[in-house]
Coordinates of N, CA and C and ligand atoms in Angstrom, one line a residue:
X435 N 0.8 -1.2 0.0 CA 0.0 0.0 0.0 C 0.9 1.3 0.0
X436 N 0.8 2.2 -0.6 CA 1.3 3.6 -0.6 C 1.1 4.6 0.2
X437 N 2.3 4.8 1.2 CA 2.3 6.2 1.7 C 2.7 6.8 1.0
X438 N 2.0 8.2 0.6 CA 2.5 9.0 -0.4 C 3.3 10.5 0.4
X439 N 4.5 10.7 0.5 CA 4.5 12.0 1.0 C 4.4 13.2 -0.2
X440 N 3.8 14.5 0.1 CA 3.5 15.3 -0.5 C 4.2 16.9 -0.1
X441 N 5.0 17.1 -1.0 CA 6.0 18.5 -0.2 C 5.7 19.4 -1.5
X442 N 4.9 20.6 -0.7 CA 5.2 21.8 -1.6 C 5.7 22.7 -0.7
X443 N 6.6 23.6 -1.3 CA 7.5 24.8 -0.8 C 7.1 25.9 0.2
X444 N 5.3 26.0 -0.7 CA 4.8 27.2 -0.1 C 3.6 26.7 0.3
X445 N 2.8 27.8 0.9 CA 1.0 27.5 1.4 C 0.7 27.1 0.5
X446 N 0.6 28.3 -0.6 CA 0.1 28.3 -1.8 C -0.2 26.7 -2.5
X447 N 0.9 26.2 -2.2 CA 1.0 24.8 -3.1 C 0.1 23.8 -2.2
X448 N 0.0 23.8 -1.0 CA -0.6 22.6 -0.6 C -1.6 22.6 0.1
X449 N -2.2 24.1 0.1 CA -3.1 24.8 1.3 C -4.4 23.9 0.7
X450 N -4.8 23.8 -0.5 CA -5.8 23.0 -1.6 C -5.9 21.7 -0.6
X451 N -5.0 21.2 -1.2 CA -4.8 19.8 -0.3 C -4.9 19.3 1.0
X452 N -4.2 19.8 1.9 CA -4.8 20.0 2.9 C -5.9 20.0 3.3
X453 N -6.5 20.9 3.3 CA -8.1 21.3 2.8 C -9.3 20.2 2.7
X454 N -8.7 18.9 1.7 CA -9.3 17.9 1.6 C -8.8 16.9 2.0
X455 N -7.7 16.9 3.1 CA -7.0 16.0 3.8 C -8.3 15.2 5.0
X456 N -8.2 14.0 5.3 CA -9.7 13.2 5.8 C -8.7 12.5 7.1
X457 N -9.2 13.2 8.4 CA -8.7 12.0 10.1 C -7.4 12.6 10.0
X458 N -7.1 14.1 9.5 CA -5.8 14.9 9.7 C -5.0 14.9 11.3
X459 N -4.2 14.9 11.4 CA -3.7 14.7 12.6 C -2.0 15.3 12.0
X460 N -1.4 16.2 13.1 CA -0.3 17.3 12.7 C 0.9 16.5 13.8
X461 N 2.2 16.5 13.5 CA 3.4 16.8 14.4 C 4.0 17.6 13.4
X462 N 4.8 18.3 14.7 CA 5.6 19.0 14.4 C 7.1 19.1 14.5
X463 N 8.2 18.8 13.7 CA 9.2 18.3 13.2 C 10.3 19.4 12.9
X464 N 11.3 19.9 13.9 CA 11.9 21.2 13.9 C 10.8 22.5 13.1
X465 N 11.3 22.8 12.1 CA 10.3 24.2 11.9 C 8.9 24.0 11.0
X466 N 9.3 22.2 11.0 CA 7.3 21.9 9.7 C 6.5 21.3 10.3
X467 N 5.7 21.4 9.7 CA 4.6 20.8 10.2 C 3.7 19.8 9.0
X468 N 4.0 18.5 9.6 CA 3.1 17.0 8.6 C 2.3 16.8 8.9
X469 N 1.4 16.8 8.1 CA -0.1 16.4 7.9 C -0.3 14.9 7.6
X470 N -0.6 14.3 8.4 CA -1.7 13.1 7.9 C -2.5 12.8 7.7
X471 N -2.7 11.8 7.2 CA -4.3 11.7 6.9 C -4.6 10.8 5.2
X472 N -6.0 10.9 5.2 CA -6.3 10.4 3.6 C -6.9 11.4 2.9
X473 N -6.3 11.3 1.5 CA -6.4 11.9 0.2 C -6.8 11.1 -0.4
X474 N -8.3 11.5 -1.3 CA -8.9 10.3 -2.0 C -8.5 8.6 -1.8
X475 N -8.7 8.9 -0.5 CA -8.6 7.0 -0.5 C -7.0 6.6 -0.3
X476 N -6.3 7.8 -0.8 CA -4.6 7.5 -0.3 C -4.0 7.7 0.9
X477 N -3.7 7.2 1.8 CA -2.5 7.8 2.5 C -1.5 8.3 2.7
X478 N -1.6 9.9 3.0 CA -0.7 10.9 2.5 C 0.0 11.6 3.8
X479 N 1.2 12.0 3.8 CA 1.5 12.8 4.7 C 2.0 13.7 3.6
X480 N 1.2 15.5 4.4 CA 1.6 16.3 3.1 C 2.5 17.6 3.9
X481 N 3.2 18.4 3.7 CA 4.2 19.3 4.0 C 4.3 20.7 3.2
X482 N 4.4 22.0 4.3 CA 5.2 22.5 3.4 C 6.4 23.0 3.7
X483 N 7.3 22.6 2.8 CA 8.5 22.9 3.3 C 9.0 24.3 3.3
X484 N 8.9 24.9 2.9 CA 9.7 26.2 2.4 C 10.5 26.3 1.2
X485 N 11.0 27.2 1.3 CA 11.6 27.7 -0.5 C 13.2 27.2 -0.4
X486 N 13.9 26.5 -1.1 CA 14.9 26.2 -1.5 C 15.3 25.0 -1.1
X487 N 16.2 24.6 -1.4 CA 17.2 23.1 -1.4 C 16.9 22.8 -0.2
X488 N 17.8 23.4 1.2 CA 17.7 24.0 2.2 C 16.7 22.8 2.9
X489 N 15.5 23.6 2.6 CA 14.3 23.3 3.6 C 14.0 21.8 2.6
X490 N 13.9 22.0 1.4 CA 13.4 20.5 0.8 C 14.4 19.6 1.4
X491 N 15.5 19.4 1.7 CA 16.2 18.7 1.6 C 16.1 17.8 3.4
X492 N 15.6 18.7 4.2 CA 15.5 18.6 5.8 C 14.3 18.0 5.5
X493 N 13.0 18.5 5.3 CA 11.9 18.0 5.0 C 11.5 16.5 4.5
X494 N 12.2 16.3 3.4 CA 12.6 14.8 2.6 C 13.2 13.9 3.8
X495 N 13.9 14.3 4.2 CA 14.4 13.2 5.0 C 13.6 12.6 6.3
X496 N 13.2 13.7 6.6 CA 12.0 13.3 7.5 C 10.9 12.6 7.1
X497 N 10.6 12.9 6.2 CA 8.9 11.8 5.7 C 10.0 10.8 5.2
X498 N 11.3 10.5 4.6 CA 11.5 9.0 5.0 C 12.3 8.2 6.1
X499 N 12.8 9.5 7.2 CA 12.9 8.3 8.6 C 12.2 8.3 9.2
X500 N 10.8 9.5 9.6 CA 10.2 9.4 10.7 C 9.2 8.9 9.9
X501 N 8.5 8.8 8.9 CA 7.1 9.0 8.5 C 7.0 7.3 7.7
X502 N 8.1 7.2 7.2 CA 8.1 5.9 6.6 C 7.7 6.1 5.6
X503 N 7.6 7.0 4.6 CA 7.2 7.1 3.5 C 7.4 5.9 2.1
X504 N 6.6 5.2 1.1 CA 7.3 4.7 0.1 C 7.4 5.4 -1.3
X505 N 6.7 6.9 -1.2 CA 6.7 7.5 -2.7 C 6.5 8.6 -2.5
X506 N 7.0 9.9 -2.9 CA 7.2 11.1 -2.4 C 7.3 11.7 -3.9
X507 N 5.9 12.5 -3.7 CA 5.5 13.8 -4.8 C 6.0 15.2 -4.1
X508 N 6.5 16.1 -5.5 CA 6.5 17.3 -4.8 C 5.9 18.1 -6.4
X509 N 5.0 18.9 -5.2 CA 4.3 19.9 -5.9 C 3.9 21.2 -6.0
X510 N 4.4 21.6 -7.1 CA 4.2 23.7 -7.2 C 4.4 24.1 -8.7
X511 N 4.8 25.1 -8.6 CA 5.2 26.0 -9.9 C 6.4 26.0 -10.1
X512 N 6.4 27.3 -11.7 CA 8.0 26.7 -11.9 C 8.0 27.5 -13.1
X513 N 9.6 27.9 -13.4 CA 9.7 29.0 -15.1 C 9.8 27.8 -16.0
X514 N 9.0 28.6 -17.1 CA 10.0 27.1 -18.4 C 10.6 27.7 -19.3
X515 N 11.3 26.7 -19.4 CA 13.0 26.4 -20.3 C 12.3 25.8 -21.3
X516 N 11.0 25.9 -22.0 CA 11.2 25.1 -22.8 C 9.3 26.1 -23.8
X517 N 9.9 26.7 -25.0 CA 8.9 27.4 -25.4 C 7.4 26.5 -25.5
X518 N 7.6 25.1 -25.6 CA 6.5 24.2 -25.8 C 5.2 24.1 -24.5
X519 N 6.4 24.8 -23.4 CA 5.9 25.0 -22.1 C 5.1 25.6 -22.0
X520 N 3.6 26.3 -22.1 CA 3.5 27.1 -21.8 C 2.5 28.0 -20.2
X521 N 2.0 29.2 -19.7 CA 1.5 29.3 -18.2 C 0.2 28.3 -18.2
X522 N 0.6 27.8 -17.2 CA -0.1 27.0 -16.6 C -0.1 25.7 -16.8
X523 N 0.6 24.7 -18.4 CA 0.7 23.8 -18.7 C 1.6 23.1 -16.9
X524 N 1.5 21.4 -17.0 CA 1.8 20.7 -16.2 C 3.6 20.0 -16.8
X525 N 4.7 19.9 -16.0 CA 5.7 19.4 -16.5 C 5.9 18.1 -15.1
X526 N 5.9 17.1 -15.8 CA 6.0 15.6 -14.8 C 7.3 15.3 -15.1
X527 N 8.9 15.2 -14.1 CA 9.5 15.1 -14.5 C 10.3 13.6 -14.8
X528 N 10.6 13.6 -15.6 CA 11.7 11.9 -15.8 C 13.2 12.2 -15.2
X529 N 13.6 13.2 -14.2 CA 15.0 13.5 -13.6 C 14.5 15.2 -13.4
X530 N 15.9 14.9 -12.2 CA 16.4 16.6 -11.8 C 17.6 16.7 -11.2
X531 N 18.1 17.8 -11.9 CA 19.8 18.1 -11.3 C 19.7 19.7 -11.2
X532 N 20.6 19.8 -10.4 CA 21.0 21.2 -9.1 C 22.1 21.9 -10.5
X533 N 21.1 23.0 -11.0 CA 21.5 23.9 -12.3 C 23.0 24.9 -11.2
X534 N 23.1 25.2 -9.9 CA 24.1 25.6 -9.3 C 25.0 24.4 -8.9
X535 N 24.9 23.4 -9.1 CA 26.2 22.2 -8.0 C 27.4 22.4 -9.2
X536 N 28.5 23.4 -9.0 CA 28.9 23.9 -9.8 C 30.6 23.3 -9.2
X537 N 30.8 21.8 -9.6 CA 32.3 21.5 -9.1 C 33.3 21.3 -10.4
X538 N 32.8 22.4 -11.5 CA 33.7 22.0 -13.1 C 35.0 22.2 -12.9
X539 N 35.9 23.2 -12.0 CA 37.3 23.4 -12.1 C 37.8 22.0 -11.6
X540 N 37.0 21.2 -11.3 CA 37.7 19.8 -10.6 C 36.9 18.6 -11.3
X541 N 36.2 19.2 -12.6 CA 36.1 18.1 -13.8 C 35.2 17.6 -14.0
X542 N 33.9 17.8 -12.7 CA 32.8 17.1 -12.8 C 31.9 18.5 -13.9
X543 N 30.9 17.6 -14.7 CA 29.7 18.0 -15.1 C 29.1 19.4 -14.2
X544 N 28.6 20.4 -14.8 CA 27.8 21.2 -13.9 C 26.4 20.3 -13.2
X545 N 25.8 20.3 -11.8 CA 25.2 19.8 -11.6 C 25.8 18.4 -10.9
X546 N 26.7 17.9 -11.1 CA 26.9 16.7 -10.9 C 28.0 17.0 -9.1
X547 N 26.8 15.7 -7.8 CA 27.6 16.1 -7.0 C 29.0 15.0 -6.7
X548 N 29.9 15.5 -6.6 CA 30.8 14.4 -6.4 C 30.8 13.4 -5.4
X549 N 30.9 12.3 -5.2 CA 30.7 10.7 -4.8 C 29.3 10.3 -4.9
X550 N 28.2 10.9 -5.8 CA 27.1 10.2 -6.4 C 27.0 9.8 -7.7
X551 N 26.1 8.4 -7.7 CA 26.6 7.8 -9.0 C 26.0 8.5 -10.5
X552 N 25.1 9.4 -10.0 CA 23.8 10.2 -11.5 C 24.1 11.6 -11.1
X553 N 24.4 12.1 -12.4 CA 24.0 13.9 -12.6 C 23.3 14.5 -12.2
X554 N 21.9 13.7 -12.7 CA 20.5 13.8 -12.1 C 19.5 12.6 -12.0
X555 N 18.9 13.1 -11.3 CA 18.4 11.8 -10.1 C 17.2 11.5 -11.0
X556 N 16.6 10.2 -11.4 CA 15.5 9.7 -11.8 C 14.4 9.4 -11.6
X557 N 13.2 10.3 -11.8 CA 11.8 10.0 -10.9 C 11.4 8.7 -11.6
X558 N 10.6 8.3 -10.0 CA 10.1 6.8 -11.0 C 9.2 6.1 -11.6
X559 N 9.9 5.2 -12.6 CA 8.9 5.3 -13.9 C 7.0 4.9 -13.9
X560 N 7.0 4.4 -12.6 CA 5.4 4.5 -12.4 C 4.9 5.3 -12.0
X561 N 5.6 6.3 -11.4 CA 4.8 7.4 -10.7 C 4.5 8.7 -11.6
X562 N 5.7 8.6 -12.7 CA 6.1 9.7 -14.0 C 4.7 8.9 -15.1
X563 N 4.5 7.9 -15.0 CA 3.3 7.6 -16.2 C 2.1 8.1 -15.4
X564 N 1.9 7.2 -14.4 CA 0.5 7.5 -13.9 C 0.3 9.2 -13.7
X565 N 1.3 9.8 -13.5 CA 1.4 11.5 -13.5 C 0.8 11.8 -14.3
X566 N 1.2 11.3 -15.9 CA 1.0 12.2 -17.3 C -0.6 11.6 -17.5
X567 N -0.6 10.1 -17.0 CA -1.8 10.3 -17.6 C -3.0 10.5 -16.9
X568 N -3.1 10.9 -15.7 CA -3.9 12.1 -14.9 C -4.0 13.3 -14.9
X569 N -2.9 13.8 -15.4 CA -3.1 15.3 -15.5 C -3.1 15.4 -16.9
X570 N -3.0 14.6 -18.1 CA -3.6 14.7 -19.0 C -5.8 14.5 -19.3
X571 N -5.6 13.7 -18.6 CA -7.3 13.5 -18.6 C -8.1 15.1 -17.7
X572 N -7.0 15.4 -16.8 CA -7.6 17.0 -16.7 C -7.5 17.7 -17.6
X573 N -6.2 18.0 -18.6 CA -6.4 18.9 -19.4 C -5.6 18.5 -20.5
X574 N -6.1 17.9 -21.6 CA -5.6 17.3 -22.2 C -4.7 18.0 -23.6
X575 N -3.7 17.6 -23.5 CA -2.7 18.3 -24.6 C -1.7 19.4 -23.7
X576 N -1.7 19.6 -22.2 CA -1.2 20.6 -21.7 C 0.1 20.0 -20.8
X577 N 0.3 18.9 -20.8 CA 1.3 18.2 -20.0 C 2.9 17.9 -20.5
X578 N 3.8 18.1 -20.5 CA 4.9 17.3 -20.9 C 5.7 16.5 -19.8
X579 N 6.6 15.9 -20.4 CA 7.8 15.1 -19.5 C 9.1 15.4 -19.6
X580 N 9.9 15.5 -18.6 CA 10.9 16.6 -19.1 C 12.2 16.7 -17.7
X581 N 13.1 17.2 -18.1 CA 14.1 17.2 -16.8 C 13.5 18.5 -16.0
X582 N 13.5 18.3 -14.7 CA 13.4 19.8 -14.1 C 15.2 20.2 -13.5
X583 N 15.1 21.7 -13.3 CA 16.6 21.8 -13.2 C 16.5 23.1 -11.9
X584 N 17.3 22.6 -10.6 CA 17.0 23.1 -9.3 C 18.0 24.5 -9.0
X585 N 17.6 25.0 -8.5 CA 18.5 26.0 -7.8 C 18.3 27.1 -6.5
X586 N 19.0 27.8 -6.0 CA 18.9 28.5 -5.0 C 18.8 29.8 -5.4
X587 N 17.8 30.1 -6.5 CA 17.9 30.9 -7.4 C 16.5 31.3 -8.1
X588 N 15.6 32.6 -8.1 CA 14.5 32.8 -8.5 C 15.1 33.0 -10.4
X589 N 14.6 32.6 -11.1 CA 15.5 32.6 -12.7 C 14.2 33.9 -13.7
X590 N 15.0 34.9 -13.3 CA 14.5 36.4 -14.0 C 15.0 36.8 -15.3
X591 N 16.1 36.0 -15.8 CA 17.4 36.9 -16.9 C 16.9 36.0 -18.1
X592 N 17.0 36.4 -19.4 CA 17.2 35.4 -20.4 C 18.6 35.2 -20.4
X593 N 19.6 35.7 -20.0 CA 20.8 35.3 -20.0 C 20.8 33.4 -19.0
X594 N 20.4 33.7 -17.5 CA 20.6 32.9 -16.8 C 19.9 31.7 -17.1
X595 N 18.8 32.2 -18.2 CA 17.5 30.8 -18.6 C 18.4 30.0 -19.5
X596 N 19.2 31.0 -20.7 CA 20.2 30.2 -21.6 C 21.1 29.7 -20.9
X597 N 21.7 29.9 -20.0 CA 22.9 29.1 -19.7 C 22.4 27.8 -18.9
X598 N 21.0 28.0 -17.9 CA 21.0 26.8 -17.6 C 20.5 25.8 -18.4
X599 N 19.3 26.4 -19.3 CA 19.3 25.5 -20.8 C 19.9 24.7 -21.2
X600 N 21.9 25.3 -21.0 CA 23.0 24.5 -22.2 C 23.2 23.8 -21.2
X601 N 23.5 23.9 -20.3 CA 24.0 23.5 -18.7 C 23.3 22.1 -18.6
X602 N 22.3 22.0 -18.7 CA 21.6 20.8 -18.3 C 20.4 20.3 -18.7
X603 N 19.8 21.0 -19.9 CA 18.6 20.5 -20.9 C 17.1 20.5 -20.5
X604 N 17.4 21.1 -19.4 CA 16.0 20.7 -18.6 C 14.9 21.6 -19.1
X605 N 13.5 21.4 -18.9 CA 12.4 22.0 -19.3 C 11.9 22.7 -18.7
X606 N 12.2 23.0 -17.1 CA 11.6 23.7 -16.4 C 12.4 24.2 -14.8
X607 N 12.8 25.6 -14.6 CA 13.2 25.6 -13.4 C 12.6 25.8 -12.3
X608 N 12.8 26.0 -10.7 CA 12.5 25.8 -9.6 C 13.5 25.9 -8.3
X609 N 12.8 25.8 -7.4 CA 13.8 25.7 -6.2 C 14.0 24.7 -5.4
X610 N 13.7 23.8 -5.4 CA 13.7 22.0 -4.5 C 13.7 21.1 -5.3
X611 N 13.0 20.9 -6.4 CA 12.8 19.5 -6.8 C 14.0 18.6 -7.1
X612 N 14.9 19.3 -7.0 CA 16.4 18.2 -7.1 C 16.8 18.0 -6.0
X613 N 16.9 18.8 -5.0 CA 17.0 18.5 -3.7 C 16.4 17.4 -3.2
X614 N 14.9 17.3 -3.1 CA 13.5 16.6 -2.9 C 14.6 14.9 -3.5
X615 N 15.0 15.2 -4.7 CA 15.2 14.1 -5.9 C 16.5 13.3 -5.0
X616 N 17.5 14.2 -4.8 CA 18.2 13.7 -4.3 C 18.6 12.7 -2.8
X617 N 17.6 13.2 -2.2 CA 17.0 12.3 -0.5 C 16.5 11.3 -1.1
X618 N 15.3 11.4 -1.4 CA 14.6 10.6 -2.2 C 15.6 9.1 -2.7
X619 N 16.4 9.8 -3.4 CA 17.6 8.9 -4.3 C 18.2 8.2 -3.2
X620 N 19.0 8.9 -2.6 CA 20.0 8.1 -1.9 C 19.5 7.2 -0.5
X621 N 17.9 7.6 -0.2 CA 17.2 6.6 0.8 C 16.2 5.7 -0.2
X622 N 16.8 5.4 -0.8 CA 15.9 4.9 -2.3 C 14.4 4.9 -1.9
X623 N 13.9 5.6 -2.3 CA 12.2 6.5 -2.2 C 11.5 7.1 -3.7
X624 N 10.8 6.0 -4.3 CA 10.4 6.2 -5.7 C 10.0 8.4 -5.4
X625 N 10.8 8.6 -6.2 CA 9.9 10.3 -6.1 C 9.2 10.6 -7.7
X626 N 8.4 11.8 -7.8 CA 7.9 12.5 -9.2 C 8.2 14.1 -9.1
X627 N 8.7 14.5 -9.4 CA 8.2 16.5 -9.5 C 6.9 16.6 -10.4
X628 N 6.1 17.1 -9.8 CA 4.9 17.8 -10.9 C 5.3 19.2 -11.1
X629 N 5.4 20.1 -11.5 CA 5.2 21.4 -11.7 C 4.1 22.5 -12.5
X630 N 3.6 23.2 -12.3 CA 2.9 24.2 -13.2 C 3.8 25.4 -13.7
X631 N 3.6 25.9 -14.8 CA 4.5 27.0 -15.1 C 3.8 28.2 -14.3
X632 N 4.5 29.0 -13.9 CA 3.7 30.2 -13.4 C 4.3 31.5 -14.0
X633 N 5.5 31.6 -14.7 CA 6.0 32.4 -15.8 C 7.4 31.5 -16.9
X634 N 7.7 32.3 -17.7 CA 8.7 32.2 -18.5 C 10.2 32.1 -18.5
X635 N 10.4 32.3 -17.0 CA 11.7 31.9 -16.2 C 12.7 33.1 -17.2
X636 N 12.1 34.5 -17.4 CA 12.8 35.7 -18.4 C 12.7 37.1 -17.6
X637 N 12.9 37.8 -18.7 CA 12.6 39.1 -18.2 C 11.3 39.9 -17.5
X638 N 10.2 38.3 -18.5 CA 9.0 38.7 -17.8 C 8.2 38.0 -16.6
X639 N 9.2 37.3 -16.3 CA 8.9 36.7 -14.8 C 8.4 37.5 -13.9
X640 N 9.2 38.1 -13.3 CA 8.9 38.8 -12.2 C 7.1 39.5 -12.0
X641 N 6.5 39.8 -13.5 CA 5.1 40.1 -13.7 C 4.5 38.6 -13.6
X642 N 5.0 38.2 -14.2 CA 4.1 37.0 -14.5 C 3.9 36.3 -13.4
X643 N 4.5 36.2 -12.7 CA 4.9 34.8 -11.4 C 3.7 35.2 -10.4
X644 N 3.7 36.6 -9.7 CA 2.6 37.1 -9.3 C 0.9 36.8 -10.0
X645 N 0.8 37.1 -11.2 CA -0.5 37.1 -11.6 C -1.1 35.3 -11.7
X646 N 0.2 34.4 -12.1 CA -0.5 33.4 -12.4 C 0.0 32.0 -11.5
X647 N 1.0 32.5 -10.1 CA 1.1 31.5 -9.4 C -0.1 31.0 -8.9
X648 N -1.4 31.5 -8.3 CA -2.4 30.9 -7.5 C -2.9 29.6 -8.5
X649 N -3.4 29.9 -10.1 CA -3.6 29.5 -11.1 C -2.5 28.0 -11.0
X650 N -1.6 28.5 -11.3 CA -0.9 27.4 -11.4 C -0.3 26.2 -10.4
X651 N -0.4 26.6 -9.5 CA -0.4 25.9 -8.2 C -1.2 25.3 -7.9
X652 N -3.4 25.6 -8.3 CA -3.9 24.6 -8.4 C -4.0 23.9 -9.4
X653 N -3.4 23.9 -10.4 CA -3.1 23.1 -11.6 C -2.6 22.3 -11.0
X654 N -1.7 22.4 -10.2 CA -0.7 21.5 -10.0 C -1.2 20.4 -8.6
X655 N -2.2 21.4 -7.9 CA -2.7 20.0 -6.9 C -4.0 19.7 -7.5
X656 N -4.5 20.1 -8.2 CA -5.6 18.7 -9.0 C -4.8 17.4 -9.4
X657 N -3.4 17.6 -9.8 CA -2.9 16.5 -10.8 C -2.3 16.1 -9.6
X658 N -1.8 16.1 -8.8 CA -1.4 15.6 -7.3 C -2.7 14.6 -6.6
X659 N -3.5 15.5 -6.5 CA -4.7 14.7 -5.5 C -5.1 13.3 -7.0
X660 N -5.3 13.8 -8.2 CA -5.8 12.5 -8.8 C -4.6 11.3 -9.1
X661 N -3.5 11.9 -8.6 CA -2.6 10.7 -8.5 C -2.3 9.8 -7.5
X662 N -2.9 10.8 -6.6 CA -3.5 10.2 -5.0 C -4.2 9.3 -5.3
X663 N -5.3 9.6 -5.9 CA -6.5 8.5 -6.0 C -6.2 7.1 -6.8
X664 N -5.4 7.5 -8.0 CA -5.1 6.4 -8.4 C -4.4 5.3 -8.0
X665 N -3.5 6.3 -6.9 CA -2.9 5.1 -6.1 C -3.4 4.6 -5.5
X666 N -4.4 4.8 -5.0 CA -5.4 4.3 -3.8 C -6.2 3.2 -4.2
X667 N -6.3 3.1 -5.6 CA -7.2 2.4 -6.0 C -6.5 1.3 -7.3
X668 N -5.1 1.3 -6.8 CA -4.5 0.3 -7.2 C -4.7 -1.4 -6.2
Ligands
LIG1039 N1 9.4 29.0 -9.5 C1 8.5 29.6 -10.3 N2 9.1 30.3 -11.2 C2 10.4 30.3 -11.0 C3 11.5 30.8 -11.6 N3 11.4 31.6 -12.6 N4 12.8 30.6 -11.0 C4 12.9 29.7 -10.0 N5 11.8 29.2 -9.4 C5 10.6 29.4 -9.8

């Protein structure tokens, strides 16, 4: 059976969720606070962590020693790297690598951390299908699959969008989900990133991210909760 843990960064991302969380019951775990309970028939503990590597990475580790987790979604917004992308479409990722893990004067790959064996970490491949094809039956034609690419870093510049572009291929940036990927990875914990785009990760971010984060954020927990369900009813 599936415990699903659920981490989004902000309220915004999981306040939805929550909301429809069923026999909730809270601890609280240095500065977060876990929700349990059932989501459509699944057993979920859901979180929000806060913004950056940082907090995802404390967070993650906790829903897999205290909580026991076996599959860990994380869910929010995100710029895209990728014009096919566009506001408010859904990106389910197949990997994620840290667009700053920057060890190249000593040979490694950008992104790549030294004594791990992947660049970037692999979400897993049941949780990345059943993703696309739930949040395709929400909105169909609006989904891709794609690297997401992490940083401690809000991405405002077309300069900074191109370099992380060449850097690591990815389709969409953010601030955890490689973090998230990486716990995940090395306590081997199947994970997924879902993301919504909420701007263009450019010059016109900074407008955009305001007007269409609320939008995009429940984009992104409809396709979260219906992945809930389907797990539930595996
Ligand atoms: N989350 C949403 N939009 C973002 C951006 N442009 N850069 C980093 N994280 C984001």
């Amino acid at each position: 059976m599936t415990k699903l843990g659920i981490i989004g960064a902000m309220e915004i991302e999981v306040a939805i969720l929550k909301s429809k969380l069923e026999n909730a019951r809270v601890t609280r775990v240095g500065p977060m606070e876990f929700f349990e309970g059932t989501l459509a028939g699944c057993e979920v503990v859901i979180v929000m962590c806060g913004v950056g590597k940082v907090h995802a990475a404390m967070c993650t580790q906790v829903l897999c020693s205290s909580f026991g987790v076996n599959a860990i979604v994380n869910t929010g917004v995100a710029g895209s790297l990728d014009a096919q992308l566009d506001i408010c479409d859904v990106l389910i990722s197949t990997d994620a690598i840290q667009h700053d893990m920057d060890v190249t004067h000593l040979g490694y790959d950008v992104g790549k951390v030294p004594g791990l064996d992947v660049r970037a970490f692999p979400a897993d491949e049941k949780l990345r299908r059943l993703a696309f094809e739930v949040s395709e039956a929400i909105r169909p034609g609006h989904t891709k699959m794609g690297r997401v690419a992490t940083g401690d870093q809000f991405v405002s510049s077309q300069a900074l969008k191109n370099r992380i572009i060449a850097d690591t291929a990815a389709k969409c940036t953010e601030m955890e989900g490689a973090a998230i990927a990486q716990v995940a990875y090395v306590n081997q914990v199947p994970f997924v990133i879902l993301r919504a785009i909420s701007d263009k990760a450019d010059g016109s971010a900074e407008l955009d991210y305001p007007t269409f984060e609320r939008k995009a954020a429940a984009n992104c927990a409809a396709v979260t909760e219906a992945l809930a369900k389907k797990l539930a009813e595996e």
